[in-house]
Amino acid sequence: MAVEKNNNGLQLLGFWVSPFAQRCHIALAEKGLSYESLEQDLSNKSELLLRANPVHKKIPVLLHGGRPICESLVILQYLDEAFPEASALLPSDPGARAHARFWAGFVDTKVFECGVRLWKRKAGSEPQVQARKEMVEALRTLDAELGDKPFLAGEAFGFVDVAVVPFAAWLVSYGRLGEFDVEEVCPRLVAWAERCGERESVAKSIHPPEKVWEFVGFLKNKLGDK
Amino acid sequence: MATDVPAVKLIGWYGSPYVHRAEVALRLKGVPYEFIRDDPINKSELLLQHNPIHKKVPVLLHGDRTICESLVILEYVDETFDGPPLLPVDPYERAMARFWAHFIDQKFARPFWMSFWMCEDDEHKEAFVKEAKGNLAILEEQLKGRRFFGGDAVGFLDVAACGLAHWLGVIEEVSGVTLVNGDEFPAFCKWAKAYVNDDTVKQSLPDRDELLAFFSGNKEIYMALARATLHK
């Protein structure tokens, strides 16, 4: 298959607004790896997706020579290990690697999961108000972790930045749903998000905050508590 | 490491499968360590200082480094110390091991917990039992006739799945709910037995009777929690 040969045998099953898919797009771009991008219709999941990820039936899925790898952070680490000649996402020092994995995991459990409750639970209900508090705390924590560093990974853009930056486009939405001032809660993170946005890999992969807000509206309507 | 004072310390709570994961990894690598026993009801300053974000164990202290989260610790131990590799060498196999470890952490806790502690007559219980068994079946398939997920020896995924090997049986006994049986899950049952009888693993498994007493003592709390979090 000519396309496969030109694309390192790589295909990415994704969905335009998914921060998890975006992590993979950014990683592939940072590593200079060409691939075939296959946008999925999540309201009508393809045979390809269901075969590639029978356990979760979710995107992103990376196919390498037809073999599926699922879960965005697993994909990122796989790309580093399968393509060691391309610039590494994770640092080489084990302590720094552990730090990167910890913070990537933090975003999944403390920011993303909380974000779902923010739009899903009825505005002003007890669980939604609880989610607001947790989101503010999570963002403050991330802001403190960034500190005065230019990037979450340190001096240079790295694994953690790839893992977190797709959520930058969700900050406006979180602020509106949570009724808090994002600039006041996490000013350094806001500046970091702008810095990251200047990178081509990021600019190409993430959508403007207002587009995300529109999507959140759609989610609330379709799946939110009434 | 030439000194006789271990450079590695592990903060943990007795009886935690997550702490066991970290201990077993260190033992498999032959790394001497000091176990600092913390109390979940009365968390120490040391724990809160080293894991202010999650306030949980295990926490690995290695020189001036602090590593939190059991699966992160497993990878750190694998990358830092010599000894038999915990993760496979092949990148695709490594990705599979990480995927399944994540699957276990994500997909087993809630359906299993609810299956054990919900009231017998609660209409939702059946759905949780079905989900828990479905996940077990998926894991059963992953064993593919091997002794361990890692092949001939205990590896990353076996350690990640430790809760299912040792703690699951205890909770089944306390709750009176049986999810695992040799007919439906023969490979899984063989694996669990092999895991808990492994010479290295044995050294850091909490005593079964002590676990039984602990879970029995908290049965009412678990049942109340299950009722309370049904619609979370």
Tab-separated table of C-alpha atoms in Angstrom:
chain	number	residue	atom	x	y	z
A	1	MET	CA	0.000	0.000	0.000
A	2	ALA	CA	1.770	3.121	-1.279
A	3	VAL	CA	0.228	5.406	1.352
A	4	GLU	CA	1.444	3.179	4.192
A	5	LYS	CA	5.010	3.147	2.859
A	6	ASN	CA	5.089	6.940	2.645
A	7	ASN	CA	3.694	7.365	6.127
A	8	ASN	CA	6.006	5.119	8.163
A	9	GLY	CA	3.097	2.656	8.224
A	10	LEU	CA	1.375	5.039	10.636
A	11	GLN	CA	-2.321	5.830	10.799
A	12	LEU	CA	-4.042	7.819	13.527
A	13	LEU	CA	-7.724	7.372	14.245
A	14	GLY	CA	-8.833	10.605	15.859
A	15	PHE	CA	-11.610	13.092	16.411
A	16	TRP	CA	-11.049	16.776	15.690
A	17	VAL	CA	-11.712	18.270	19.122
A	18	SER	CA	-10.447	15.422	21.296
A	19	PRO	CA	-7.500	16.585	23.415
A	20	PHE	CA	-6.301	12.980	23.513
A	21	ALA	CA	-6.151	12.740	19.729
A	22	GLN	CA	-4.500	16.152	19.594
A	23	ARG	CA	-1.710	14.932	21.874
A	24	CYS	CA	-0.911	12.316	19.243
A	25	HIS	CA	-1.024	14.782	16.314
A	26	ILE	CA	1.317	17.119	18.198
A	27	ALA	CA	3.679	14.270	19.140
A	28	LEU	CA	3.877	12.998	15.566
A	29	ALA	CA	4.561	16.524	14.299
A	30	GLU	CA	7.203	17.183	16.978
A	31	LYS	CA	8.926	13.948	15.977
A	32	GLY	CA	8.698	14.810	12.278
A	33	LEU	CA	6.853	11.588	11.492
A	34	SER	CA	4.423	11.579	8.604
A	35	TYR	CA	1.224	9.580	9.026
A	36	GLU	CA	-2.249	9.156	7.656
A	37	SER	CA	-4.875	10.972	9.700
A	38	LEU	CA	-8.248	9.211	9.740
A	39	GLU	CA	-10.955	11.390	11.289
A	40	GLN	CA	-13.622	9.228	12.928
A	41	ASP	CA	-17.362	9.718	13.265
A	42	LEU	CA	-18.003	8.929	16.912
A	43	SER	CA	-21.770	8.877	16.473
A	44	ASN	CA	-21.358	6.056	13.985
A	45	LYS	CA	-18.170	4.199	14.850
A	46	SER	CA	-16.354	2.543	11.989
A	47	GLU	CA	-15.521	-1.148	11.735
A	48	LEU	CA	-11.888	-0.103	11.696
A	49	LEU	CA	-12.191	1.681	15.049
A	50	LEU	CA	-14.211	-1.102	16.672
A	51	ARG	CA	-11.686	-3.711	15.516
A	52	ALA	CA	-8.720	-1.594	16.532
A	53	ASN	CA	-10.030	-0.759	20.008
A	54	PRO	CA	-12.588	-3.410	20.959
A	55	VAL	CA	-12.038	-2.849	24.677
A	56	HIS	CA	-12.822	0.883	24.908
A	57	LYS	CA	-14.131	1.645	21.395
A	58	LYS	CA	-12.487	5.067	21.706
A	59	ILE	CA	-10.066	7.276	19.862
A	60	PRO	CA	-7.197	7.931	19.597
A	61	VAL	CA	-5.828	4.723	18.152
A	62	LEU	CA	-2.464	4.588	16.452
A	63	LEU	CA	-2.044	1.870	13.857
A	64	HIS	CA	1.538	0.965	13.062
A	65	GLY	CA	1.804	-1.534	10.250
A	66	GLY	CA	-1.809	-2.355	11.025
A	67	ARG	CA	-1.172	-3.102	14.729
A	68	PRO	CA	-3.238	-0.944	17.085
A	69	ILE	CA	-1.938	0.998	20.060
A	70	CYS	CA	-4.598	2.648	22.248
A	71	GLU	CA	-4.568	5.287	25.039
A	72	SER	CA	-2.911	8.594	24.189
A	73	LEU	CA	-0.098	8.466	26.757
A	74	VAL	CA	0.690	4.870	25.778
A	75	ILE	CA	0.824	6.045	22.150
A	76	LEU	CA	3.208	8.893	22.999
A	77	GLN	CA	5.612	6.540	24.772
A	78	TYR	CA	5.325	4.010	21.967
A	79	LEU	CA	6.314	6.660	19.411
A	80	ASP	CA	9.438	7.461	21.425
A	81	GLU	CA	10.376	3.785	21.718
A	82	ALA	CA	9.491	2.687	18.179
A	83	PHE	CA	11.138	5.720	16.569
A	84	PRO	CA	14.203	6.373	18.718
A	85	GLU	CA	15.975	8.216	15.905
A	86	ALA	CA	13.262	10.915	15.846
A	87	SER	CA	13.576	13.611	18.533
A	88	ALA	CA	12.507	12.233	21.904
A	89	LEU	CA	9.421	13.445	23.744
A	90	LEU	CA	10.407	12.029	27.122
A	91	PRO	CA	13.711	13.071	28.717
A	92	SER	CA	16.380	10.416	29.210
A	93	ASP	CA	16.823	10.769	32.981
A	94	PRO	CA	14.585	8.289	34.890
A	95	GLY	CA	13.663	10.859	37.547
A	96	ALA	CA	12.633	13.394	34.935
A	97	ARG	CA	10.689	10.675	33.086
A	98	ALA	CA	8.811	9.794	36.267
A	99	HIS	CA	8.034	13.462	36.796
A	100	ALA	CA	6.674	13.713	33.228
A	101	ARG	CA	4.512	10.613	33.620
A	102	PHE	CA	3.171	11.818	36.961
A	103	TRP	CA	2.040	15.195	35.607
A	104	ALA	CA	0.577	13.746	32.421
A	105	GLY	CA	-1.460	11.415	34.633
A	106	PHE	CA	-2.459	14.340	36.857
A	107	VAL	CA	-4.051	16.130	33.929
A	108	ASP	CA	-6.055	13.046	32.994
A	109	THR	CA	-7.401	12.374	36.475
A	110	LYS	CA	-7.632	15.861	37.965
A	111	VAL	CA	-8.342	18.166	35.014
A	112	PHE	CA	-10.063	16.151	32.302
A	113	GLU	CA	-12.256	14.045	34.591
A	114	CYS	CA	-13.241	17.110	36.577
A	115	GLY	CA	-13.945	18.976	33.346
A	116	VAL	CA	-16.449	16.321	32.314
A	117	ARG	CA	-18.374	16.818	35.560
A	118	LEU	CA	-18.300	20.578	35.002
A	119	TRP	CA	-20.323	20.366	31.786
A	120	LYS	CA	-22.251	17.182	32.488
A	121	ARG	CA	-23.719	17.919	35.876
A	122	LYS	CA	-26.453	20.524	36.091
A	123	ALA	CA	-25.063	24.051	36.552
A	124	GLY	CA	-25.250	25.062	40.195
A	125	SER	CA	-26.046	21.541	41.449
A	126	GLU	CA	-23.987	20.207	44.342
A	127	PRO	CA	-21.763	17.921	42.226
A	128	GLN	CA	-21.186	20.717	39.705
A	129	VAL	CA	-20.216	23.205	42.395
A	130	GLN	CA	-17.864	20.575	43.834
A	131	ALA	CA	-16.349	20.127	40.360
A	132	ARG	CA	-15.765	23.899	40.155
A	133	LYS	CA	-13.761	23.873	43.373
A	134	GLU	CA	-11.738	20.890	42.214
A	135	MET	CA	-11.008	22.443	38.822
A	136	VAL	CA	-9.762	25.674	40.381
A	137	GLU	CA	-7.523	23.687	42.707
A	138	ALA	CA	-6.196	21.521	39.877
A	139	LEU	CA	-5.405	24.534	37.697
A	140	ARG	CA	-3.714	26.354	40.563
A	141	THR	CA	-1.623	23.239	41.194
A	142	LEU	CA	-0.614	23.015	37.531
A	143	ASP	CA	0.153	26.731	37.494
A	144	ALA	CA	2.409	26.320	40.547
A	145	GLU	CA	4.135	23.331	38.959
A	146	LEU	CA	4.892	25.395	35.857
A	147	GLY	CA	6.220	28.191	38.047
A	148	ASP	CA	8.749	30.344	36.259
A	149	LYS	CA	9.801	27.667	33.807
A	150	PRO	CA	9.132	28.400	30.126
A	151	PHE	CA	7.603	24.934	29.704
A	152	LEU	CA	6.172	22.265	32.002
A	153	ALA	CA	9.027	20.007	30.900
A	154	GLY	CA	11.589	22.687	31.792
A	155	GLU	CA	13.643	24.753	29.394
A	156	ALA	CA	12.331	22.983	26.324
A	157	PHE	CA	8.892	21.811	25.150
A	158	GLY	CA	8.530	18.137	26.073
A	159	PHE	CA	6.281	15.197	26.902
A	160	VAL	CA	4.306	16.919	29.655
A	161	ASP	CA	3.683	19.945	27.479
A	162	VAL	CA	2.399	17.674	24.688
A	163	ALA	CA	0.137	15.951	27.216
A	164	VAL	CA	-1.256	19.159	28.713
A	165	VAL	CA	-1.407	21.695	25.892
A	166	PRO	CA	-4.580	20.362	24.216
A	167	PHE	CA	-6.413	21.265	27.436
A	168	ALA	CA	-5.274	24.885	27.054
A	169	ALA	CA	-8.055	25.349	24.506
A	170	TRP	CA	-10.532	24.177	27.167
A	171	LEU	CA	-9.515	26.760	29.783
A	172	VAL	CA	-12.029	29.343	28.556
A	173	SER	CA	-14.791	26.731	28.720
A	174	TYR	CA	-13.748	25.584	32.192
A	175	GLY	CA	-13.746	29.192	33.353
A	176	ARG	CA	-17.231	29.808	32.018
A	177	LEU	CA	-18.681	26.544	33.343
A	178	GLY	CA	-16.934	26.989	36.653
A	179	GLU	CA	-17.622	30.711	36.891
A	180	PHE	CA	-14.019	31.582	37.690
A	181	ASP	CA	-11.483	33.955	36.158
A	182	VAL	CA	-8.887	31.804	34.388
A	183	GLU	CA	-6.320	34.622	34.292
A	184	GLU	CA	-6.620	35.002	38.045
A	185	VAL	CA	-6.490	31.263	38.814
A	186	CYS	CA	-3.616	30.246	36.533
A	187	PRO	CA	-1.907	33.254	34.935
A	188	ARG	CA	1.362	31.450	34.211
A	189	LEU	CA	-0.465	28.592	32.528
A	190	VAL	CA	-2.299	31.087	30.303
A	191	ALA	CA	1.031	32.626	29.218
A	192	TRP	CA	2.473	29.147	28.691
A	193	ALA	CA	-0.505	28.220	26.510
A	194	GLU	CA	0.206	31.213	24.279
A	195	ARG	CA	3.892	30.290	24.057
A	196	CYS	CA	3.024	26.732	23.071
A	197	GLY	CA	0.528	28.022	20.529
A	198	GLU	CA	3.423	29.573	18.614
A	199	ARG	CA	4.822	26.137	17.876
A	200	GLU	CA	3.730	24.816	14.507
A	201	SER	CA	2.884	21.358	15.852
A	202	VAL	CA	0.468	22.868	18.378
A	203	ALA	CA	-1.015	25.544	16.105
A	204	LYS	CA	-1.794	22.894	13.492
A	205	SER	CA	-3.402	20.508	15.944
A	206	ILE	CA	-5.604	22.403	18.358
A	207	HIS	CA	-8.735	24.402	17.727
A	208	PRO	CA	-9.578	27.906	19.017
A	209	PRO	CA	-11.181	28.088	22.476
A	210	GLU	CA	-14.463	29.390	21.035
A	211	LYS	CA	-14.743	26.323	18.828
A	212	VAL	CA	-14.247	24.159	21.899
A	213	TRP	CA	-16.915	26.174	23.734
A	214	GLU	CA	-19.316	25.525	20.885
A	215	PHE	CA	-18.563	21.827	21.162
A	216	VAL	CA	-19.106	21.916	24.938
A	217	GLY	CA	-22.537	23.401	24.250
A	218	PHE	CA	-23.290	20.493	21.963
A	219	LEU	CA	-22.100	18.005	24.620
A	220	LYS	CA	-24.184	19.613	27.344
A	221	ASN	CA	-27.231	19.467	25.164
A	222	LYS	CA	-26.743	15.895	24.110
A	223	LEU	CA	-25.333	14.266	27.233
A	224	GLY	CA	-25.663	16.708	30.102
A	225	ASP	CA	-28.031	16.309	33.053
A	226	LYS	CA	-31.320	18.037	32.440
B	1	MET	CA	25.263	1.039	46.128
B	2	ALA	CA	28.263	0.582	48.496
B	3	THR	CA	26.739	1.939	51.691
B	4	ASP	CA	24.736	-0.288	54.007
B	5	VAL	CA	22.112	2.377	54.555
B	6	PRO	CA	19.581	1.892	51.749
B	7	ALA	CA	19.355	4.909	49.488
B	8	VAL	CA	15.790	3.857	48.717
B	9	LYS	CA	12.862	4.373	51.068
B	10	LEU	CA	9.257	3.437	50.446
B	11	ILE	CA	6.392	5.046	52.318
B	12	GLY	CA	3.417	2.725	52.471
B	13	TRP	CA	0.339	1.505	54.271
B	14	TYR	CA	0.183	-2.115	55.290
B	15	GLY	CA	-2.247	-4.044	53.147
B	16	SER	CA	-2.317	-1.736	50.116
B	17	PRO	CA	-2.026	-3.473	46.730
B	18	TYR	CA	-0.522	-0.284	45.297
B	19	VAL	CA	2.244	-0.358	47.883
B	20	HIS	CA	2.760	-4.045	47.137
B	21	ARG	CA	3.324	-3.163	43.473
B	22	ALA	CA	6.212	-0.902	44.445
B	23	GLU	CA	7.692	-3.359	46.954
B	24	VAL	CA	7.598	-6.280	44.561
B	25	ALA	CA	9.295	-4.224	41.850
B	26	LEU	CA	12.145	-3.335	44.210
B	27	ARG	CA	12.503	-6.945	45.334
B	28	LEU	CA	12.446	-8.294	41.762
B	29	LYS	CA	15.330	-5.941	41.007
B	30	GLY	CA	17.141	-6.883	44.200
B	31	VAL	CA	17.133	-3.294	45.488
B	32	PRO	CA	17.451	-2.931	49.262
B	33	TYR	CA	14.987	-0.441	50.719
B	34	GLU	CA	13.625	0.862	53.962
B	35	PHE	CA	9.881	0.506	54.416
B	36	ILE	CA	8.340	3.421	56.249
B	37	ARG	CA	4.952	2.345	57.505
B	38	ASP	CA	2.441	5.172	57.399
B	39	ASP	CA	-1.114	5.271	58.756
B	40	PRO	CA	-3.964	6.112	56.353
B	41	ILE	CA	-6.097	7.485	59.200
B	42	ASN	CA	-3.273	9.562	60.587
B	43	LYS	CA	-1.065	10.506	57.654
B	44	SER	CA	2.450	11.530	58.547
B	45	GLU	CA	4.088	14.863	57.828
B	46	LEU	CA	6.612	12.950	55.758
B	47	LEU	CA	3.878	11.613	53.451
B	48	LEU	CA	2.059	14.926	53.160
B	49	GLN	CA	5.316	16.693	52.429
B	50	HIS	CA	6.314	14.250	49.684
B	51	ASN	CA	2.894	13.723	48.119
B	52	PRO	CA	0.962	16.928	48.760
B	53	ILE	CA	-1.144	16.505	45.638
B	54	HIS	CA	-2.656	13.067	46.154
B	55	LYS	CA	-1.680	12.450	49.824
B	56	LYS	CA	-1.472	8.742	49.050
B	57	VAL	CA	0.978	5.874	49.132
B	58	PRO	CA	3.166	4.428	47.767
B	59	VAL	CA	5.813	7.138	47.686
B	60	LEU	CA	9.338	6.184	46.680
B	61	LEU	CA	12.215	8.247	47.997
B	62	HIS	CA	15.482	7.671	46.143
B	63	GLY	CA	18.228	10.031	47.192
B	64	ASP	CA	16.717	13.451	46.599
B	65	ARG	CA	14.036	12.171	44.240
B	66	THR	CA	10.408	11.617	45.149
B	67	ILE	CA	8.287	9.369	42.924
B	68	CYS	CA	4.521	9.015	43.410
B	69	GLU	CA	1.882	6.817	41.737
B	70	SER	CA	2.509	3.075	41.742
B	71	LEU	CA	2.734	2.535	37.972
B	72	VAL	CA	5.083	5.524	37.634
B	73	ILE	CA	7.188	3.978	40.406
B	74	LEU	CA	7.255	0.619	38.562
B	75	GLU	CA	8.657	2.259	35.432
B	76	TYR	CA	11.136	4.314	37.459
B	77	VAL	CA	12.429	1.214	39.242
B	78	ASP	CA	12.688	-0.624	35.917
B	79	GLU	CA	14.649	2.207	34.308
B	80	THR	CA	16.898	3.015	37.235
B	81	PHE	CA	18.068	-0.318	38.603
B	82	ASP	CA	19.795	-3.301	37.062
B	83	GLY	CA	18.206	-6.682	37.282
B	84	PRO	CA	15.613	-8.558	35.236
B	85	PRO	CA	13.517	-6.151	33.140
B	86	LEU	CA	9.966	-5.629	34.380
B	87	LEU	CA	8.625	-4.323	31.084
B	88	PRO	CA	9.149	-6.266	27.848
B	89	VAL	CA	11.942	-5.130	25.534
B	90	ASP	CA	9.881	-4.816	22.355
B	91	PRO	CA	8.141	-1.392	21.989
B	92	TYR	CA	4.822	-2.912	20.921
B	93	GLU	CA	4.813	-5.379	23.823
B	94	ARG	CA	5.667	-2.508	26.187
B	95	ALA	CA	2.720	-0.530	24.825
B	96	MET	CA	0.445	-3.534	25.398
B	97	ALA	CA	1.666	-3.960	28.984
B	98	ARG	CA	1.058	-0.271	29.712
B	99	PHE	CA	-2.367	-0.409	28.049
B	100	TRP	CA	-3.508	-3.410	30.115
B	101	ALA	CA	-2.125	-1.970	33.355
B	102	HIS	CA	-4.137	1.167	32.692
B	103	PHE	CA	-7.184	-0.959	31.839
B	104	ILE	CA	-6.917	-2.679	35.210
B	105	ASP	CA	-6.662	0.603	37.079
B	106	GLN	CA	-9.548	2.154	35.180
B	107	LYS	CA	-11.990	-0.665	34.628
B	108	PHE	CA	-11.805	-2.897	37.647
B	109	ALA	CA	-12.205	-0.650	40.653
B	110	ARG	CA	-15.795	0.539	40.328
B	111	PRO	CA	-17.646	-2.494	38.906
B	112	PHE	CA	-15.840	-4.812	41.303
B	113	TRP	CA	-16.368	-2.595	44.312
B	114	MET	CA	-20.043	-2.185	43.569
B	115	SER	CA	-20.480	-5.912	42.827
B	116	PHE	CA	-19.093	-6.793	46.224
B	117	TRP	CA	-20.705	-4.228	48.442
B	118	MET	CA	-24.105	-3.464	46.957
B	119	CYS	CA	-27.105	-5.073	48.535
B	120	GLU	CA	-28.235	-8.361	47.077
B	121	ASP	CA	-31.639	-6.987	46.116
B	122	ASP	CA	-30.382	-3.803	44.481
B	123	GLU	CA	-31.355	-3.851	40.812
B	124	HIS	CA	-28.082	-2.229	39.757
B	125	LYS	CA	-25.912	-4.933	41.263
B	126	GLU	CA	-26.441	-7.343	38.370
B	127	ALA	CA	-25.167	-4.816	35.836
B	128	PHE	CA	-21.988	-4.268	37.864
B	129	VAL	CA	-21.411	-8.014	38.212
B	130	LYS	CA	-21.832	-8.416	34.464
B	131	GLU	CA	-19.361	-5.622	33.804
B	132	ALA	CA	-16.827	-7.004	36.295
B	133	LYS	CA	-17.028	-10.488	34.793
B	134	GLY	CA	-16.781	-9.051	31.293
B	135	ASN	CA	-13.545	-7.310	32.248
B	136	LEU	CA	-12.215	-10.500	33.839
B	137	ALA	CA	-12.963	-12.366	30.613
B	138	ILE	CA	-10.971	-9.808	28.648
B	139	LEU	CA	-8.021	-10.281	30.991
B	140	GLU	CA	-8.406	-14.074	30.856
B	141	GLU	CA	-7.963	-13.845	27.104
B	142	GLN	CA	-4.809	-11.786	27.465
B	143	LEU	CA	-3.049	-14.558	29.335
B	144	LYS	CA	-3.070	-16.641	26.135
B	145	GLY	CA	-2.008	-19.820	27.927
B	146	ARG	CA	1.041	-18.180	29.493
B	147	ARG	CA	2.014	-18.690	33.108
B	148	PHE	CA	2.350	-14.962	33.676
B	149	PHE	CA	1.330	-11.922	31.611
B	150	GLY	CA	5.068	-11.332	31.352
B	151	GLY	CA	5.712	-14.859	30.024
B	152	ASP	CA	7.731	-17.248	32.175
B	153	ALA	CA	8.494	-14.739	34.872
B	154	VAL	CA	6.556	-12.129	36.823
B	155	GLY	CA	6.603	-8.828	34.944
B	156	PHE	CA	5.096	-5.337	34.897
B	157	LEU	CA	1.546	-6.391	34.108
B	158	ASP	CA	1.522	-9.222	36.643
B	159	VAL	CA	2.588	-6.765	39.312
B	160	ALA	CA	0.005	-4.238	38.128
B	161	ALA	CA	-2.683	-6.930	38.413
B	162	CYS	CA	-1.637	-8.034	41.910
B	163	GLY	CA	-4.866	-6.819	43.493
B	164	LEU	CA	-6.750	-9.364	41.445
B	165	ALA	CA	-4.444	-12.181	42.487
B	166	HIS	CA	-4.420	-11.721	46.245
B	167	TRP	CA	-6.933	-9.136	47.432
B	168	LEU	CA	-9.845	-10.196	45.241
B	169	GLY	CA	-10.228	-13.564	46.952
B	170	VAL	CA	-10.222	-11.952	50.384
B	171	ILE	CA	-12.947	-9.497	49.451
B	172	GLU	CA	-14.998	-12.287	47.871
B	173	GLU	CA	-14.855	-14.120	51.173
B	174	VAL	CA	-15.832	-11.085	53.241
B	175	SER	CA	-18.652	-9.936	50.972
B	176	GLY	CA	-19.991	-13.376	50.148
B	177	VAL	CA	-19.951	-12.504	46.437
B	178	THR	CA	-17.967	-14.780	44.131
B	179	LEU	CA	-16.948	-13.369	40.780
B	180	VAL	CA	-14.042	-15.664	39.938
B	181	ASN	CA	-14.396	-19.379	39.411
B	182	GLY	CA	-12.182	-21.968	37.789
B	183	ASP	CA	-14.771	-22.907	35.156
B	184	GLU	CA	-15.244	-19.451	33.696
B	185	PHE	CA	-11.727	-18.173	34.245
B	186	PRO	CA	-9.310	-21.135	34.292
B	187	ALA	CA	-6.241	-19.273	33.010
B	188	PHE	CA	-6.866	-16.403	35.412
B	189	CYS	CA	-7.152	-18.739	38.404
B	190	LYS	CA	-3.923	-20.496	37.480
B	191	TRP	CA	-2.214	-17.142	37.063
B	192	ALA	CA	-3.415	-15.854	40.434
B	193	LYS	CA	-2.098	-18.959	42.171
B	194	ALA	CA	1.236	-18.734	40.364
B	195	TYR	CA	1.559	-15.062	41.252
B	196	VAL	CA	0.918	-15.354	44.980
B	197	ASN	CA	3.223	-18.385	45.206
B	198	ASP	CA	6.140	-16.757	43.435
B	199	ASP	CA	9.121	-16.662	45.808
B	200	THR	CA	9.812	-12.958	45.416
B	201	VAL	CA	6.189	-11.857	45.405
B	202	LYS	CA	5.469	-13.803	48.598
B	203	GLN	CA	7.906	-11.656	50.557
B	204	SER	CA	5.775	-8.539	50.188
B	205	LEU	CA	2.238	-9.910	50.197
B	206	PRO	CA	0.253	-8.923	53.276
B	207	ASP	CA	-0.935	-11.800	55.423
B	208	ARG	CA	-4.264	-13.105	54.137
B	209	ASP	CA	-5.842	-13.497	57.563
B	210	GLU	CA	-4.906	-9.971	58.526
B	211	LEU	CA	-6.479	-8.696	55.305
B	212	LEU	CA	-9.606	-10.726	56.040
B	213	ALA	CA	-9.890	-9.202	59.483
B	214	PHE	CA	-9.349	-5.704	58.114
B	215	PHE	CA	-11.969	-5.953	55.369
B	216	SER	CA	-14.454	-7.711	57.641
B	217	GLY	CA	-14.107	-4.911	60.133
B	218	ASN	CA	-14.958	-2.307	57.510
B	219	LYS	CA	-17.766	-4.184	55.751
B	220	GLU	CA	-20.554	-1.864	56.903
B	221	ILE	CA	-18.623	1.207	55.773
B	222	TYR	CA	-18.005	-0.270	52.323
B	223	MET	CA	-21.684	-1.137	51.922
B	224	ALA	CA	-22.737	2.353	52.946
B	225	LEU	CA	-20.225	3.878	50.525
B	226	ALA	CA	-21.489	1.680	47.684
B	227	ARG	CA	-25.048	2.882	48.284
B	228	ALA	CA	-23.922	6.494	48.514
B	229	THR	CA	-21.831	6.519	45.349
B	230	LEU	CA	-24.235	4.650	43.092
B	231	HIS	CA	-25.206	7.726	41.136
B	232	LYS	CA	-21.849	9.504	41.317
